[in-house]
XYZ file of C-alpha atoms in Angstrom:
730
model
C -15.971 -27.266 -34.062
C -13.093 -28.844 -32.098
C -10.635 -27.980 -34.768
C -11.554 -24.268 -34.389
C -9.819 -23.953 -30.902
C -6.586 -25.697 -32.370
C -6.437 -23.237 -35.199
C -2.917 -23.039 -36.686
C -0.596 -19.914 -35.994
C -1.420 -18.933 -39.606
C -5.073 -18.782 -38.819
C -4.605 -16.795 -35.589
C -2.586 -14.361 -37.578
C -5.406 -13.897 -40.178
C -7.963 -13.462 -37.339
C -5.747 -10.913 -35.789
C -5.587 -8.798 -39.261
C -9.308 -8.943 -39.688
C -10.275 -8.316 -36.144
C -7.488 -5.345 -35.746
C -8.638 -4.082 -38.905
C -12.386 -3.921 -37.917
C -11.534 -2.321 -34.518
C -9.115 0.309 -36.059
C -12.008 1.325 -38.385
C -13.415 3.851 -36.184
C -16.471 6.099 -36.682
C -20.262 5.261 -37.477
C -19.297 3.206 -40.599
C -17.145 0.816 -39.042
C -17.879 -2.973 -39.797
C -19.979 -4.829 -37.361
C -18.087 -7.524 -35.394
C -20.582 -10.275 -36.676
C -19.467 -9.322 -40.265
C -15.720 -9.685 -39.366
C -16.542 -13.288 -37.750
C -18.424 -14.198 -40.926
C -15.588 -12.996 -43.069
C -13.114 -15.266 -41.089
C -15.449 -18.231 -41.042
C -15.825 -18.065 -44.820
C -12.200 -17.804 -45.420
C -11.803 -20.959 -43.602
C -15.170 -22.622 -44.842
C -16.785 -22.608 -41.514
C -20.568 -22.676 -41.518
C -22.873 -21.317 -38.999
C -20.701 -18.226 -38.239
C -23.172 -17.348 -35.532
C -21.659 -20.369 -33.414
C -18.355 -18.458 -33.378
C -16.767 -15.445 -31.467
C -13.464 -13.619 -31.213
C -11.367 -14.006 -28.111
C -8.251 -12.813 -26.764
C -5.501 -15.197 -27.326
C -3.658 -14.061 -23.895
C -4.184 -15.566 -20.599
C -7.469 -13.792 -19.888
C -9.242 -15.289 -22.777
C -11.932 -12.579 -22.586
C -14.459 -12.486 -25.436
C -14.685 -9.478 -27.937
C -17.961 -7.780 -28.058
C -19.468 -4.745 -29.586
C -19.078 -2.975 -26.213
C -15.503 -3.741 -25.542
C -14.001 -3.750 -29.222
C -12.840 -0.347 -29.022
C -10.199 -1.374 -26.370
C -8.539 -3.761 -28.894
C -5.158 -2.293 -30.083
C -3.731 -3.052 -33.254
C -1.272 -6.166 -33.197
C -3.417 -7.713 -30.608
C -3.543 -11.572 -31.132
C -7.279 -12.852 -31.244
C -8.515 -16.477 -31.308
C -11.605 -17.673 -33.255
C -13.532 -19.775 -30.812
C -17.028 -21.257 -29.867
C -19.269 -18.491 -29.145
C -20.197 -17.562 -25.450
C -23.638 -18.981 -25.845
C -22.544 -22.243 -27.424
C -19.724 -22.581 -24.965
C -22.160 -21.892 -22.060
C -24.418 -24.302 -23.427
C -21.774 -27.246 -23.801
C -20.339 -26.539 -20.171
C -23.824 -26.614 -18.725
C -24.199 -30.056 -20.263
C -20.819 -31.294 -19.382
C -20.896 -30.539 -15.758
C -24.110 -32.835 -15.577
C -22.133 -35.616 -17.260
C -22.305 -39.105 -15.553
C -18.386 -39.375 -16.133
C -16.672 -38.003 -13.136
C -13.502 -37.214 -15.192
C -15.539 -35.269 -17.735
C -17.430 -33.421 -14.998
C -14.315 -32.395 -13.276
C -12.699 -31.218 -16.316
C -15.735 -29.318 -17.230
C -15.836 -27.523 -13.732
C -12.363 -26.680 -14.094
C -12.987 -24.944 -17.363
C -16.126 -23.225 -16.049
C -13.886 -21.809 -13.211
C -11.683 -20.141 -15.719
C -14.388 -18.862 -18.170
C -16.496 -17.512 -15.431
C -14.244 -14.399 -14.962
C -15.440 -13.182 -18.486
C -18.710 -11.269 -17.951
C -19.895 -12.297 -21.494
C -19.689 -15.832 -20.833
C -20.882 -15.519 -17.348
C -24.430 -13.648 -18.564
C -24.773 -16.684 -21.112
C -24.156 -19.090 -18.327
C -26.447 -17.407 -15.867
C -29.153 -17.201 -18.846
C -29.362 -21.040 -18.766
C -29.850 -20.994 -14.748
C -26.382 -22.052 -14.476
C -26.216 -20.522 -10.713
C -29.128 -22.662 -9.635
C -27.310 -25.936 -11.084
C -24.101 -25.060 -9.093
C -25.941 -24.415 -5.912
C -27.968 -27.762 -6.320
C -24.628 -29.642 -6.978
C -23.048 -28.022 -3.804
C -26.114 -28.878 -1.734
C -26.603 -32.330 -2.928
C -23.256 -33.714 -4.042
C -20.886 -32.525 -1.377
C -20.284 -36.073 0.326
C -19.712 -37.568 -3.085
C -17.180 -35.168 -3.900
C -15.278 -35.464 -0.782
C -15.101 -39.356 -1.395
C -13.909 -38.941 -4.862
C -10.991 -36.593 -3.675
C -9.199 -39.726 -2.445
C -9.436 -41.552 -5.856
C -9.194 -38.623 -8.320
C -5.911 -37.946 -9.847
C -4.195 -34.880 -8.270
C -3.840 -33.002 -11.551
C -7.534 -32.609 -11.729
C -7.637 -30.812 -8.628
C -10.915 -30.765 -6.456
C -14.355 -30.852 -7.912
C -15.929 -28.986 -5.090
C -13.253 -26.359 -5.228
C -13.757 -25.696 -8.759
C -17.463 -25.630 -8.389
C -17.199 -22.880 -5.530
C -14.636 -21.027 -7.658
C -16.906 -20.794 -10.730
C -20.001 -19.777 -8.213
C -17.602 -16.899 -6.676
C -16.616 -15.531 -9.951
C -20.174 -15.798 -11.678
C -21.530 -14.001 -8.535
C -18.829 -11.203 -8.683
C -20.217 -9.606 -11.862
C -23.301 -8.730 -9.923
C -25.800 -9.907 -12.315
C -27.643 -12.137 -9.916
C -29.090 -11.021 -6.558
C -27.532 -12.554 -3.490
C -31.208 -12.796 -1.840
C -32.090 -15.631 -4.126
C -30.245 -18.475 -2.044
C -31.774 -21.180 0.012
C -30.968 -21.721 3.649
C -29.922 -25.213 2.544
C -27.193 -23.655 0.490
C -26.138 -21.305 3.323
C -25.916 -24.138 5.639
C -23.845 -26.248 3.379
C -21.342 -22.956 2.785
C -21.159 -22.807 6.697
C -20.473 -26.323 7.263
C -17.473 -26.181 5.002
C -16.041 -23.217 7.412
C -17.114 -25.278 10.610
C -15.188 -28.345 9.697
C -11.898 -28.672 11.448
C -10.231 -30.385 8.414
C -11.217 -29.018 5.210
C -9.137 -28.370 2.064
C -7.775 -24.890 1.888
C -9.041 -23.868 -1.401
C -12.651 -24.851 -0.299
C -12.408 -22.877 3.025
C -11.090 -20.023 1.248
C -14.061 -19.771 -1.291
C -16.481 -20.694 1.444
C -15.427 -17.771 3.570
C -15.434 -15.336 0.618
C -19.000 -16.453 -0.178
C -20.286 -15.939 3.292
C -18.627 -12.528 3.512
C -20.357 -11.368 0.086
C -23.733 -12.911 1.600
C -23.386 -10.702 4.611
C -22.401 -7.479 2.865
C -24.862 -7.834 0.103
C -28.240 -8.953 1.765
C -29.803 -8.138 5.125
C -31.691 -11.247 5.048
C -28.624 -13.437 4.243
C -26.902 -11.611 7.158
C -29.593 -12.883 9.650
C -29.283 -16.629 8.179
C -25.510 -16.649 8.100
C -25.334 -15.105 11.783
C -27.314 -18.110 12.663
C -25.092 -20.589 11.050
C -21.566 -19.051 12.132
C -20.352 -18.253 15.384
C -17.081 -16.188 16.384
C -15.807 -19.436 18.152
C -16.228 -21.393 14.914
C -14.109 -18.866 12.880
C -11.363 -18.227 15.566
C -9.533 -21.662 14.887
C -8.850 -20.555 11.283
C -7.028 -17.342 12.835
C -4.813 -19.639 14.663
C -3.165 -21.437 11.506
C -0.267 -20.254 9.563
C -2.072 -19.352 6.057
C -2.440 -15.650 5.925
C -5.068 -15.797 3.169
C -7.231 -17.929 5.329
C -6.736 -15.523 8.297
C -7.521 -12.523 6.053
C -10.696 -14.022 4.814
C -11.750 -14.999 8.378
C -11.198 -11.320 9.620
C -12.968 -10.217 6.541
C -16.121 -12.418 7.478
C -15.954 -11.114 11.270
C -15.785 -7.520 9.893
C -18.805 -8.266 7.688
C -20.916 -9.535 10.428
C -19.714 -6.702 12.872
C -20.516 -4.074 10.074
C -24.035 -5.404 9.329
C -25.096 -6.167 12.711
C -27.977 -3.867 13.953
C -27.135 -1.313 16.567
C -28.391 -3.290 19.468
C -26.239 -6.392 18.653
C -22.907 -4.849 18.015
C -22.176 -4.331 21.669
C -22.987 -7.905 22.263
C -20.703 -9.181 19.326
C -17.972 -6.847 20.985
C -18.501 -8.977 24.223
C -18.443 -12.150 22.483
C -15.222 -11.269 20.670
C -13.646 -10.312 23.866
C -14.734 -13.539 25.541
C -13.192 -15.623 22.740
C -9.904 -13.660 23.151
C -10.160 -12.642 19.458
C -7.725 -9.576 19.858
C -4.959 -11.681 21.888
C -5.309 -14.400 19.063
C -4.846 -11.710 16.160
C -1.910 -10.192 18.100
C -0.259 -13.495 18.560
C -1.028 -15.077 15.242
C -1.251 -12.156 12.878
C 0.532 -9.107 13.926
C 3.336 -10.843 15.751
C 3.580 -13.902 13.515
C 7.081 -14.305 11.792
C 6.037 -12.816 8.535
C 5.022 -9.446 6.768
C 1.496 -8.573 6.713
C 0.179 -7.916 3.214
C -2.028 -5.101 2.045
C -5.250 -6.929 2.167
C -4.701 -8.211 5.661
C -3.531 -4.635 6.795
C -6.928 -3.251 5.598
C -8.895 -6.073 7.287
C -7.240 -5.273 10.555
C -7.790 -1.535 9.823
C -11.623 -2.100 9.375
C -11.597 -4.172 12.559
C -9.909 -1.464 14.215
C -12.406 1.236 13.185
C -15.430 -1.054 13.871
C -14.282 -1.551 17.284
C -13.597 2.211 18.014
C -17.018 2.946 16.670
C -18.670 1.129 19.448
C -17.662 4.290 21.463
C -20.016 6.427 19.321
C -22.983 5.807 21.474
C -21.497 7.043 24.646
C -19.578 9.773 22.713
C -22.885 11.079 21.587
C -24.706 10.655 24.934
C -25.280 13.721 26.800
C -25.191 13.403 30.442
C -28.651 13.622 32.327
C -28.001 16.028 35.421
C -30.915 14.290 37.038
C -29.854 10.757 36.613
C -28.452 9.718 40.139
C -26.155 6.789 38.524
C -24.493 9.439 36.534
C -23.972 11.685 39.305
C -22.387 9.064 41.377
C -19.787 8.784 38.886
C -18.653 12.341 39.522
C -19.008 11.841 43.312
C -16.760 8.612 42.845
C -14.123 10.994 41.071
C -14.085 13.282 44.127
C -14.062 10.490 46.705
C -11.159 8.797 45.017
C -9.103 12.216 44.852
C -9.845 13.601 48.253
C -11.289 10.927 50.498
C -9.175 8.059 49.862
C -7.479 7.930 53.221
C -10.671 9.132 55.161
C -14.185 7.567 55.775
C -15.941 8.055 52.584
C -19.453 8.288 54.432
C -18.468 10.917 56.927
C -21.599 12.859 57.488
C -20.368 15.302 60.200
C -21.280 18.936 59.522
C -24.190 20.515 58.104
C -25.344 20.006 54.501
C -24.224 23.606 53.605
C -20.878 23.017 54.793
C -20.794 19.664 52.819
C -22.044 21.542 49.388
C -19.464 23.975 50.190
C -16.789 21.256 50.375
C -18.047 19.625 47.251
C -17.917 22.753 45.235
C -14.309 23.575 46.305
C -13.525 19.997 45.431
C -15.069 19.956 42.026
C -13.119 23.149 41.332
C -9.939 21.483 42.210
C -11.007 18.668 39.974
C -10.973 21.170 37.145
C -14.330 21.262 36.108
C -15.818 24.465 34.538
C -19.157 24.327 36.262
C -18.248 23.960 40.152
C -21.659 23.905 41.437
C -23.030 21.119 39.116
C -20.426 19.467 37.038
C -22.779 17.255 35.318
C -23.286 20.349 33.095
C -19.907 19.966 31.712
C -20.860 16.544 30.005
C -23.805 17.916 28.036
C -21.660 18.846 24.965
C -21.667 15.941 22.109
C -18.840 14.933 21.247
C -17.355 13.815 23.753
C -20.420 13.477 25.988
C -20.487 10.608 28.463
C -17.281 9.029 27.044
C -15.261 11.837 28.641
C -16.628 10.804 32.071
C -16.109 7.079 31.274
C -12.503 7.770 30.517
C -12.021 9.931 33.542
C -13.454 7.036 35.764
C -11.241 4.476 34.293
C -8.234 6.604 35.019
C -9.177 7.037 38.448
C -9.762 3.300 39.170
C -7.081 1.773 37.091
C -4.359 4.324 37.522
C -5.207 5.608 40.894
C -1.860 6.804 41.971
C -1.494 8.961 38.729
C -4.722 10.351 39.008
C -4.458 11.383 42.527
C -1.065 12.833 41.962
C -2.365 14.951 38.971
C -5.462 16.229 40.958
C -3.564 17.069 44.282
C -0.646 18.487 42.238
C -2.861 20.993 40.419
C -5.009 21.591 43.511
C -1.731 23.122 45.431
C -0.772 25.271 42.337
C -1.501 28.821 42.046
C -4.802 29.343 40.220
C -3.452 30.659 37.318
C -1.056 27.948 36.862
C -3.236 24.834 37.629
C -4.043 22.341 34.913
C -7.916 21.804 34.961
C -8.231 17.821 35.029
C -12.046 17.922 34.306
C -11.850 20.484 31.206
C -8.677 18.766 30.012
C -10.139 15.262 30.004
C -13.036 16.391 28.190
C -11.227 18.100 25.360
C -8.827 15.357 25.285
C -11.379 12.890 24.711
C -12.885 14.973 22.003
C -9.386 15.264 20.320
C -8.674 11.433 20.436
C -12.019 10.778 18.955
C -11.127 13.113 16.134
C -7.789 11.577 15.679
C -9.250 7.986 15.495
C -12.250 8.983 13.513
C -14.839 7.644 15.866
C -18.219 7.162 14.317
C -16.736 7.240 10.527
C -17.191 4.230 8.328
C -14.029 2.503 7.481
C -12.460 3.400 4.102
C -12.273 1.071 1.197
C -8.616 1.958 0.611
C -7.063 2.571 3.879
C -4.519 0.091 5.460
C -3.538 2.414 8.480
C -3.992 0.052 11.554
C -2.013 0.451 14.809
C -0.820 -2.582 16.202
C -0.644 -1.251 19.815
C -4.503 -1.113 19.761
C -4.391 -4.754 19.435
C -2.468 -5.295 22.763
C -4.980 -4.232 25.458
C -8.737 -5.017 25.817
C -9.405 -1.469 26.930
C -7.121 0.061 24.373
C -8.972 3.434 23.877
C -9.109 4.042 27.703
C -5.438 3.124 28.107
C -4.677 5.461 25.271
C -6.395 8.012 27.108
C -4.595 7.502 30.198
C -1.327 7.954 28.633
C -2.539 11.107 26.925
C -3.860 12.593 29.946
C -0.499 12.362 31.693
C 1.213 13.704 28.731
C -1.249 16.870 28.810
C -0.345 17.416 32.500
C 3.310 16.948 31.721
C 3.255 19.460 28.680
C 1.157 21.862 30.660
C 4.048 22.182 33.229
C 6.631 22.274 30.648
C 4.947 25.234 28.908
C 4.280 26.899 32.145
C 0.794 27.433 30.902
C -2.094 29.460 32.477
C -5.781 28.908 31.808
C -5.389 31.306 28.772
C -3.123 28.908 27.208
C -5.273 25.971 27.279
C -5.790 25.856 23.429
C -1.966 26.224 22.694
C -1.478 23.245 25.154
C -4.303 21.222 23.366
C -2.609 21.969 19.951
C 0.976 20.904 21.268
C -0.412 17.724 22.719
C -2.400 16.958 19.485
C 1.009 17.431 17.728
C 2.853 14.990 20.152
C 0.111 12.283 19.829
C -0.045 12.538 16.075
C 3.858 12.428 15.614
C 4.060 9.409 18.087
C 1.287 7.641 16.101
C 2.917 7.880 12.872
C 5.955 5.856 13.955
C 3.348 2.827 14.440
C 4.495 1.968 17.825
C 4.191 -1.877 18.329
C 2.643 -1.602 22.092
C 1.348 1.042 24.522
C 4.493 1.114 26.408
C 6.414 1.880 23.275
C 3.827 4.697 22.491
C 4.589 6.050 26.155
C 8.419 5.856 25.397
C 7.867 7.781 21.982
C 5.901 10.676 23.724
C 8.684 10.958 26.255
C 11.050 11.882 23.658
C 8.579 14.447 22.290
C 8.581 17.025 25.004
C 7.617 20.528 24.536
C 11.138 21.678 23.979
C 11.449 18.884 21.365
C 8.286 20.125 19.596
C 9.828 23.881 19.642
C 12.857 22.582 17.715
C 10.913 20.625 15.269
C 8.712 23.431 14.725
C 11.607 26.035 14.327
C 13.257 23.443 12.028
C 10.336 23.343 9.730
C 9.805 27.046 9.883
C 13.530 27.519 8.801
C 12.874 25.052 5.811
C 9.573 26.926 4.852
C 10.456 30.449 5.659
C 8.744 32.924 3.478
C 10.846 35.843 2.678
C 8.439 38.710 2.050
C 10.688 41.539 1.107
C 10.397 42.864 -2.451
C 13.623 41.861 -3.830
C 13.107 38.320 -2.658
C 9.656 38.109 -4.204
C 10.999 39.520 -7.558
C 13.677 36.727 -7.414
C 11.054 34.088 -6.448
C 8.796 35.265 -9.334
C 11.859 34.933 -11.806
C 13.005 31.607 -10.771
C 9.503 30.107 -10.400
C 9.242 28.901 -14.094
C 12.522 26.815 -13.834
C 11.249 25.324 -10.647
C 7.760 24.324 -12.183
C 9.617 22.756 -15.253
C 11.617 20.768 -12.819
C 8.442 19.538 -10.968
C 6.876 18.715 -14.372
C 9.879 16.786 -15.481
C 9.831 14.619 -12.194
C 6.135 13.849 -12.635
C 6.640 12.841 -16.130
C 9.571 10.850 -15.112
C 7.435 9.215 -12.377
C 4.743 8.332 -15.168
C 7.330 6.632 -17.172
C 8.192 4.528 -14.274
C 4.710 3.486 -13.884
C 2.223 2.691 -10.920
C 0.453 -0.638 -10.085
C -3.197 0.232 -9.284
C -5.625 -1.943 -7.579
C -9.058 -2.826 -9.196
C -11.578 -2.586 -6.435
C -14.850 -4.246 -5.981
C -17.520 -3.929 -3.267
C -16.289 -6.932 -1.525
C -12.395 -6.727 -1.948
C -12.532 -10.508 -2.353
C -9.024 -10.431 -3.867
C -6.546 -8.159 -5.145
C -6.632 -7.686 -8.802
C -4.093 -5.270 -10.217
C -3.496 -3.646 -13.192
C -0.272 -1.332 -14.313
C 0.031 1.864 -16.173
C 3.107 3.699 -17.481
C 3.945 6.430 -19.987
C 6.321 5.566 -22.772
C 9.766 7.231 -22.635
C 8.875 9.532 -25.374
C 5.942 10.797 -23.600
C 3.654 9.800 -26.638
C 1.764 6.696 -25.402
C 0.360 5.344 -22.185
C 0.834 1.565 -21.862
C -1.515 -0.267 -19.419
C -2.590 -3.935 -18.733
C -3.669 -6.497 -16.150
C -1.566 -8.123 -13.613
C -1.890 -11.360 -11.924
C 0.058 -10.049 -8.733
C 1.469 -6.976 -7.415
C 4.935 -6.361 -9.141
C 8.291 -5.931 -7.641
C 9.772 -3.146 -9.473
C 8.906 -1.765 -13.044
C 6.788 -3.611 -15.533
C 8.402 -3.664 -19.062
C 6.278 -2.093 -21.722
C 6.156 -5.296 -23.973
C 4.159 -6.952 -21.053
C 1.410 -4.352 -21.143
C -0.881 -5.339 -23.856
C -2.986 -2.104 -24.137
C -1.930 1.407 -25.620
C -3.530 4.798 -25.411
C -1.878 7.456 -27.396
C -1.458 10.752 -25.474
C -2.697 12.582 -28.472
C -6.230 10.856 -28.040
C -6.606 12.107 -24.556
C -9.653 14.636 -24.460
C -9.660 15.473 -20.669
C -8.797 14.339 -17.287
C -11.586 14.393 -14.654
C -11.433 13.677 -10.905
C -13.574 12.694 -7.891
C -17.314 12.715 -8.536
C -17.002 13.621 -12.128
C -15.352 10.238 -12.939
C -17.557 7.724 -14.632
C -16.806 5.029 -12.223
C -17.808 7.182 -9.460
C -21.201 7.707 -10.860
C -21.875 4.048 -10.996
C -24.208 2.441 -8.600
C -22.162 0.861 -5.787
C -20.660 1.227 -2.318
C -17.544 3.093 -3.603
C -19.221 6.323 -4.691
C -20.332 6.718 -1.037
C -16.910 6.762 0.300
C -15.170 10.041 0.585
C -11.691 8.772 0.842
C -11.962 6.848 -2.419
C -13.463 9.732 -4.044
C -10.581 11.702 -3.386
C -8.335 9.191 -5.006
C -10.276 8.692 -8.144
C -9.501 10.096 -11.663
C -10.439 9.194 -15.113
C -8.750 9.779 -18.571
C -11.615 10.580 -21.127
C -10.689 9.640 -24.789
C -12.347 9.165 -28.167
C -16.140 9.042 -27.844
C -17.600 7.815 -24.630
C -14.324 5.898 -23.766
C -12.390 6.292 -20.451
C -9.499 4.652 -18.575
C -10.596 4.818 -14.820
C -8.079 4.976 -11.970
C -8.253 4.632 -7.966
C -4.793 5.784 -6.992
C -3.268 3.804 -4.028
C -2.671 6.787 -2.102
C -2.965 10.569 -2.048
C 0.827 10.893 -3.438
C 0.208 8.974 -6.267
C -2.884 10.631 -7.110
C -1.046 13.932 -7.108
C 1.629 12.514 -9.172
C -0.669 11.044 -11.910
C -3.293 14.098 -11.963
C -0.054 16.447 -12.350
C 1.744 14.272 -14.941
C -1.533 14.007 -17.100
C -2.155 17.733 -16.788
C 1.275 18.615 -17.713
C 1.027 16.151 -20.907
C -2.130 17.990 -21.930
C -0.330 21.358 -21.549
C -2.260 22.424 -18.434
C -1.216 23.768 -15.074
C -0.506 21.096 -12.029
C -2.800 22.213 -9.420
C -2.385 19.586 -6.803
C -1.399 20.150 -3.052
C 1.878 18.074 -3.761
C 2.958 20.433 -6.451
C 2.318 23.587 -4.324
C 4.377 21.923 -1.501
C 7.223 20.874 -3.740
C 7.082 24.368 -5.285
C 7.500 26.079 -1.815
C 10.208 23.835 -0.716
C 12.267 24.016 -3.799
C 11.816 27.752 -3.989
C 12.724 28.189 -0.448
C 16.068 26.041 -1.160
C 16.910 27.775 -4.215
C 16.706 31.198 -2.698
C 18.495 30.379 0.365
C 21.247 28.971 -2.041
C 21.514 32.075 -4.003
C 21.449 34.431 -0.659
C 24.385 32.322 0.716
C 26.787 35.163 -0.023
C 24.480 37.743 1.585
C 24.489 36.038 5.161
C 24.051 38.504 7.910
C 23.450 41.390 5.520
C 20.224 43.316 5.663
C 18.268 43.123 2.314
C 16.554 46.505 2.016
C 12.842 46.489 1.155
C 13.422 49.088 -1.525
C 16.008 49.491 -4.129
C 18.728 51.848 -3.125
C 18.122 55.466 -4.686
C 19.516 56.483 -7.962
C 22.234 59.045 -7.502
C 21.744 62.434 -8.872
C 23.060 63.505 -12.216
C 26.429 65.105 -11.982
C 26.807 68.836 -12.660
C 28.530 68.250 -15.993
C 29.669 65.216 -18.186
C 33.355 66.640 -18.756
C 35.067 63.526 -17.800
C 36.177 60.341 -19.277
C 37.158 56.966 -17.888
C 40.616 55.959 -19.449
C 40.720 52.309 -19.940
C 44.292 52.294 -20.205
């Protein structure tokens, strides 16, 4: 059978004709795949056709099965080769060969073939996973000795073994719960070694991440074998991929840790100076941060802020003396800083009266018992924690704000207590404290990695901003909600610029004064001005079809350019890409897998698969998509649901997408609906329509500047008393 894999070009053409013909013969009467293979074998006098299979001749080498044969397009080149079962059996024997060269070559082939789920199923059926784990457990030292004497072109035996293992497990056929402690210890030992091959380290980290994410029992075993201190050296290297996998393992341990262990883990991370190491060796390293690294940093940021959830959802107990002492401390720092704190002169009634007056100056709603202000969750006790941090670590600013407001007229004072509570709640909403990280988001903020108490420092900057904005607005207590809206806008606008440090964030806020916010709002209002008079509405109605056609053409042009989509799996072990674009004549969708994210457009001829637009039955989105109904973590994530859409074609066939962002989601769903003759319903279309309509209206009304447009058309003049007149054209 060796001559089969070395078939001539002529034989490949024959196989292509037979297979493509079989695939194209749709409907219930189409010829079975086994019959096509038998025909090809008979044509070349090959016996035992059941030992053969068809395979893509491109770099993917994926086998053709009854399940995926509908995806073959006419003209695709296929190859007649050994069947998956035979191939799996042969490789199972070869990797146990006594010849090291033969074993190494077999492991190399196994690492490549394991990406195919059909082959993977056959190899797993032969108990191949157990064989690989035994080889890792027992043969590691031998492999490492062989590294020094084997030819470089063969690569590393252990690396191929681990690669094959990762690829096989990635199909989700075998449960992660089946692995022994010995195997976990061996994988952990590769990570713990200071000098280890990069490919071995990378795959070992990927295996540990998957173990933690996919099994509660394995999480506990991995947590016993791996410490944060052992992972940190890998972050101090220069290989960004190793750094990414390392942070992914830390995130996995963090995410799966029981609630009572998470704070303990956070303390360990702080002791090991993880934040400063990431800041120095990753964020401020002299290289661009790729998407996967950005995602892992975002996940770490979210998990860190989620530690605040417990305090955010904890109500204050008015009877708890320790909690009440925090409020006393706030009063003491503000009003007794220069006097004896334990001055007990005066009657108890007088002291109560003084405390009530001071609590009013501090801006609490309940002057008699301020503890009642912290019974609302969120922000619960987190607000009080922030206030105490501000009072202790920024004492001058705290005292200035409190005394400044206590000396104002009542109606213009900014209530520090109430402001702090509402501001803490607002910051938690902005940072989505308590929500699980998104599978697709890369939105990390470098400034939060510049301080061990970044949330508290964030609050301290924002509470001073709030006080400044209050004064600029000359606000009264009735304007409290308006001030909070302005502050939220200031914070959000500053965050979108991704400041690299808290000082830079503070500087951005300085430039976003209330006056500047008013200018921005006015400018936006002018750009989105909504003319409501009847003539303008009629003009809008008249030109709207032209604008919609313009938007439609833009969407279709974007589909012609195409988009790179990422294939997501539950572990995000590595980025796998595929590209889809519309043909210039708008009749065919071209798509295919890519090895890496492309730079610029991908030519049509490099995309192997095609889908005629005429075959598209429907476009579905969100939870209606087939890939969102499958079991897995993706469907649990709201953000992924909002980016998912599918093209349904033929019978029970679909092309599944997860857009890289909301903008691309709108572009593609609009474009596909336009191809099907349906309305474009996305938010982006509505925004574009409003913007373009407004611009077009303004252009058409330029000649009418400063002329009042009446709400109603002018009256028609009365008929003349007689028609005895003529207009002489000469």
